[in-house]
mmCIF file of C-alpha atoms in Angstrom:
data_model
loop_
_atom_site.group_PDB
_atom_site.id
_atom_site.type_symbol
_atom_site.label_atom_id
_atom_site.label_comp_id
_atom_site.label_asym_id
_atom_site.label_seq_id
_atom_site.Cartn_x
_atom_site.Cartn_y
_atom_site.Cartn_z
ATOM 1 C CA MET Z 1 22.187 43.331 -3.733
ATOM 2 C CA VAL Z 2 19.111 41.339 -4.173
ATOM 3 C CA SER Z 3 21.242 38.902 -5.950
ATOM 4 C CA ILE Z 4 24.000 38.897 -3.949
ATOM 5 C CA ILE Z 5 21.770 37.819 -0.695
ATOM 6 C CA ASN Z 6 20.098 35.264 -3.219
ATOM 7 C CA LYS Z 7 23.364 34.013 -3.870
ATOM 8 C CA ALA Z 8 24.505 33.589 -0.790
ATOM 9 C CA ILE Z 9 21.444 31.755 0.967
ATOM 10 C CA ASP Z 10 21.405 29.421 -2.101
ATOM 11 C CA LYS Z 11 24.696 28.554 -0.913
ATOM 12 C CA MET Z 12 23.757 28.049 2.207
ATOM 13 C CA VAL Z 13 20.924 26.096 1.244
ATOM 14 C CA SER Z 14 23.459 23.808 -0.836
ATOM 15 C CA LEU Z 15 25.176 23.217 2.009
ATOM 16 C CA ILE Z 16 23.011 22.315 4.509
ATOM 17 C CA GLU Z 17 21.093 19.979 1.886
ATOM 18 C CA PHE Z 18 24.749 18.228 1.311
ATOM 19 C CA VAL Z 19 24.841 17.940 5.500
ATOM 20 C CA CYS Z 20 21.343 16.865 5.104
ATOM 21 C CA SER Z 21 22.237 13.808 2.926
ATOM 22 C CA VAL Z 22 25.866 12.908 4.698
ATOM 23 C CA LEU Z 23 23.134 12.400 8.028
ATOM 24 C CA PHE Z 24 20.915 10.445 6.239
ATOM 25 C CA ILE Z 25 23.521 8.070 4.698
ATOM 26 C CA SER Z 26 25.158 8.009 7.915
ATOM 27 C CA ILE Z 27 21.608 6.937 10.096
ATOM 28 C CA CYS Z 28 21.176 4.382 7.269
ATOM 29 C CA LEU Z 29 24.739 2.963 7.803
ATOM 30 C CA ILE Z 30 24.585 3.283 11.637
ATOM 31 C CA VAL Z 31 21.162 1.055 11.369
ATOM 32 C CA LEU Z 32 22.691 -1.277 9.385
ATOM 33 C CA ILE Z 33 25.537 -1.781 11.645
ATOM 34 C CA GLN Z 34 23.233 -2.542 14.452
ATOM 35 C CA VAL Z 35 21.080 -4.801 12.173
ATOM 36 C CA ILE Z 36 23.937 -7.026 11.127
ATOM 37 C CA GLY Z 37 25.750 -6.618 14.786
ATOM 38 C CA ARG Z 38 22.137 -7.838 16.525
ATOM 39 C CA PHE Z 39 20.642 -10.224 14.079
ATOM 40 C CA VAL Z 40 24.040 -12.260 12.654
ATOM 41 C CA LEU Z 41 26.839 -11.166 14.951
ATOM 42 C CA LYS Z 42 24.022 -11.580 17.808
ATOM 43 C CA ILE Z 43 26.310 -8.376 19.707
ATOM 44 C CA ALA Z 44 24.250 -5.525 20.635
ATOM 45 C CA THR Z 45 25.388 -2.036 20.127
ATOM 46 C CA PRO Z 46 22.843 -0.049 22.368
ATOM 47 C CA TRP Z 47 25.139 2.911 21.104
ATOM 48 C CA SER Z 48 23.608 2.887 17.448
ATOM 49 C CA GLU Z 49 19.859 2.863 18.516
ATOM 50 C CA GLU Z 50 21.033 6.329 20.442
ATOM 51 C CA LEU Z 51 23.264 7.818 17.625
ATOM 52 C CA ALA Z 52 20.893 7.329 14.761
ATOM 53 C CA ARG Z 53 18.048 8.727 16.802
ATOM 54 C CA TYR Z 54 19.699 11.956 17.630
ATOM 55 C CA LEU Z 55 21.099 12.142 13.976
ATOM 56 C CA LEU Z 56 17.908 11.828 12.712
ATOM 57 C CA VAL Z 57 16.809 14.975 15.262
ATOM 58 C CA ILE Z 58 19.773 17.464 13.812
ATOM 59 C CA LEU Z 59 18.722 15.968 9.708
ATOM 60 C CA VAL Z 60 14.881 17.558 11.212
ATOM 61 C CA PHE Z 61 15.912 20.534 12.456
ATOM 62 C CA LEU Z 62 18.137 21.386 9.372
ATOM 63 C CA GLY Z 63 16.032 19.947 7.036
ATOM 64 C CA ALA Z 64 13.208 22.324 8.156
ATOM 65 C CA THR Z 65 15.351 25.484 7.597
ATOM 66 C CA VAL Z 66 15.348 24.163 3.602
ATOM 67 C CA SER Z 67 11.677 23.771 3.702
ATOM 68 C CA VAL Z 68 11.235 27.336 4.985
ATOM 69 C CA LYS Z 69 13.422 28.906 2.380
ATOM 70 C CA GLU Z 70 11.694 27.083 -0.383
ATOM 71 C CA ARG Z 71 8.108 27.807 1.214
ATOM 72 C CA SER Z 72 7.479 23.416 0.886
ATOM 73 C CA HIS Z 73 6.727 23.414 4.945
ATOM 74 C CA LEU Z 74 3.700 25.157 4.620
ATOM 75 C CA VAL Z 75 0.112 24.888 2.784
ATOM 76 C CA ALA Z 76 -1.329 28.571 3.930
ATOM 77 C CA LEU Z 77 -0.313 29.825 1.063
ATOM 78 C CA ASN Z 78 -2.782 27.615 -0.858
ATOM 79 C CA ILE Z 79 -5.572 29.932 1.083
ATOM 80 C CA PHE Z 80 -4.268 33.062 -0.745
ATOM 81 C CA GLU Z 81 -4.697 30.996 -4.351
ATOM 82 C CA GLY Z 82 -7.067 32.758 -6.837
ATOM 83 C CA ARG Z 83 -6.860 36.266 -5.401
ATOM 84 C CA SER Z 84 -5.059 39.667 -6.179
ATOM 85 C CA GLU Z 85 -1.357 39.351 -6.795
ATOM 86 C CA LYS Z 86 -1.526 41.912 -3.622
ATOM 87 C CA THR Z 87 -3.478 39.774 -1.442
ATOM 88 C CA LYS Z 88 -0.880 36.823 -2.697
ATOM 89 C CA LEU Z 89 1.890 38.900 -1.463
ATOM 90 C CA PHE Z 90 0.371 40.223 1.858
ATOM 91 C CA GLY Z 91 -0.545 36.378 2.642
ATOM 92 C CA SER Z 92 2.984 35.623 2.182
ATOM 93 C CA LEU Z 93 4.404 38.213 3.771
ATOM 94 C CA VAL Z 94 1.809 37.136 7.210
ATOM 95 C CA VAL Z 95 2.997 33.415 6.858
ATOM 96 C CA ASP Z 96 6.584 34.107 6.852
ATOM 97 C CA GLY Z 97 6.024 36.711 9.999
ATOM 98 C CA ILE Z 98 4.248 34.043 11.827
ATOM 99 C CA ILE Z 99 7.175 31.926 10.809
ATOM 100 C CA LEU Z 100 9.881 34.376 11.801
ATOM 101 C CA LEU Z 101 7.678 34.879 15.239
ATOM 102 C CA VAL Z 102 7.818 31.154 15.896
ATOM 103 C CA SER Z 103 11.434 30.499 15.086
ATOM 104 C CA VAL Z 104 12.802 33.615 16.816
ATOM 105 C CA MET Z 105 10.701 32.177 20.533
ATOM 106 C CA TYR Z 106 12.173 28.896 19.735
ATOM 107 C CA ALA Z 107 15.250 29.980 19.081
ATOM 108 C CA ARG Z 108 15.653 31.533 22.018
ATOM 109 C CA ASN Z 109 13.988 29.316 24.430
ATOM 110 C CA SER Z 110 16.008 26.022 23.249
ATOM 111 C CA ILE Z 111 19.117 28.925 23.738
ATOM 112 C CA ARG Z 112 18.314 29.294 27.596
ATOM 113 C CA MET Z 113 17.202 25.448 27.561
ATOM 114 C CA SER Z 114 21.365 24.702 26.765
ATOM 115 C CA ARG Z 115 21.804 26.885 29.340
ATOM 116 C CA ILE Z 116 19.853 25.283 31.987
ATOM 117 C CA VAL Z 117 21.177 21.349 31.152
ATOM 118 C CA GLY Z 118 24.772 22.615 31.778
ATOM 119 C CA THR Z 119 26.639 19.204 31.035
ATOM 120 C CA GLU Z 120 24.008 16.430 31.521
ATOM 121 C CA MET Z 121 24.310 13.390 29.877
ATOM 122 C CA ALA Z 122 21.644 12.691 27.002
ATOM 123 C CA SER Z 123 22.607 9.310 26.537
ATOM 124 C CA SER Z 124 24.594 5.977 27.403
ATOM 125 C CA MET Z 125 27.398 8.061 25.021
ATOM 126 C CA LEU Z 126 29.281 9.726 27.740
ATOM 127 C CA TRP Z 127 30.911 12.820 25.203
ATOM 128 C CA LEU Z 128 27.288 13.456 24.148
ATOM 129 C CA LYS Z 129 26.331 16.074 26.183
ATOM 130 C CA THR Z 130 22.209 17.427 26.346
ATOM 131 C CA ARG Z 131 23.763 20.827 25.674
ATOM 132 C CA TYR Z 132 24.808 19.838 22.150
ATOM 133 C CA LEU Z 133 21.454 19.079 21.117
ATOM 134 C CA TYR Z 134 19.745 22.276 22.626
ATOM 135 C CA ILE Z 135 22.445 23.930 20.750
ATOM 136 C CA ILE Z 136 21.923 22.176 17.350
ATOM 137 C CA ILE Z 137 18.227 22.781 17.850
ATOM 138 C CA SER Z 138 19.026 26.614 18.139
ATOM 139 C CA ILE Z 139 20.901 26.838 15.096
ATOM 140 C CA GLY Z 140 18.463 25.016 13.081
ATOM 141 C CA PHE Z 141 15.568 27.828 14.368
ATOM 142 C CA LEU Z 142 18.450 30.437 13.481
ATOM 143 C CA LEU Z 143 18.416 29.713 10.091
ATOM 144 C CA SER Z 144 14.986 29.558 9.678
ATOM 145 C CA SER Z 145 14.765 32.906 11.050
ATOM 146 C CA LEU Z 146 17.030 33.810 8.690
ATOM 147 C CA PHE Z 147 15.578 32.525 5.450
ATOM 148 C CA ALA Z 148 12.051 34.090 7.219
ATOM 149 C CA VAL Z 149 13.660 37.662 7.475
ATOM 150 C CA PHE Z 150 14.739 36.909 3.730
ATOM 151 C CA LEU Z 151 11.383 35.610 2.312
ATOM 152 C CA ILE Z 152 9.932 38.749 3.621
ATOM 153 C CA LEU Z 153 12.578 41.000 1.902
ATOM 154 C CA LYS Z 154 11.881 39.678 -0.978
ATOM 155 C CA THR Z 155 8.273 39.915 -0.849
ATOM 156 C CA ILE Z 156 8.365 43.821 -0.050
ATOM 157 C CA ILE Z 157 10.693 43.970 -2.562
ATOM 158 C CA THR Z 158 8.889 42.364 -5.192
ATOM 159 C CA PHE Z 159 5.860 44.373 -4.093
ATOM 160 C CA LYS Z 160 7.453 47.876 -4.452
ATOM 161 C CA GLU Z 161 8.415 46.760 -8.169
ATOM 162 C CA ARG Z 162 5.303 45.659 -8.955
ATOM 163 C CA ASN Z 163 3.553 48.712 -7.987
ATOM 164 C CA LYS Z 164 6.107 51.100 -9.719
#
């Protein structure tokens, strides 16, 4: 059962990493277009700066989910280095629990915000509504919550196996 969940989570992380790579390349191309337009062609492209900024926001929130899964986001686990195995497992449970709590709170509030802002425009790009940005933030935090639950379950299973 755990191996099936591991494979599903790994596939999800691979997909998120691919999307993050595409977003990063897109940001680079958009900024390149902006630089060429502004300094070479002497044409202003006001949409490019805003679009690059919003893509960066999406990139950050999706990338944060990967760091939750890989536990590369926090140094708090270093506190438990050199301690017993039970203390390390307990420490990782505490840290993952805090991440889960914070992620759920932020997801809940960003969903609320997406309802509040409705169809307000986020920028000069008329098709981009503020609601979309909050929905993307919600997705990032929901994925972080999912990965935190997965890590908590994995830690509990590891603890049970070592105490047999």
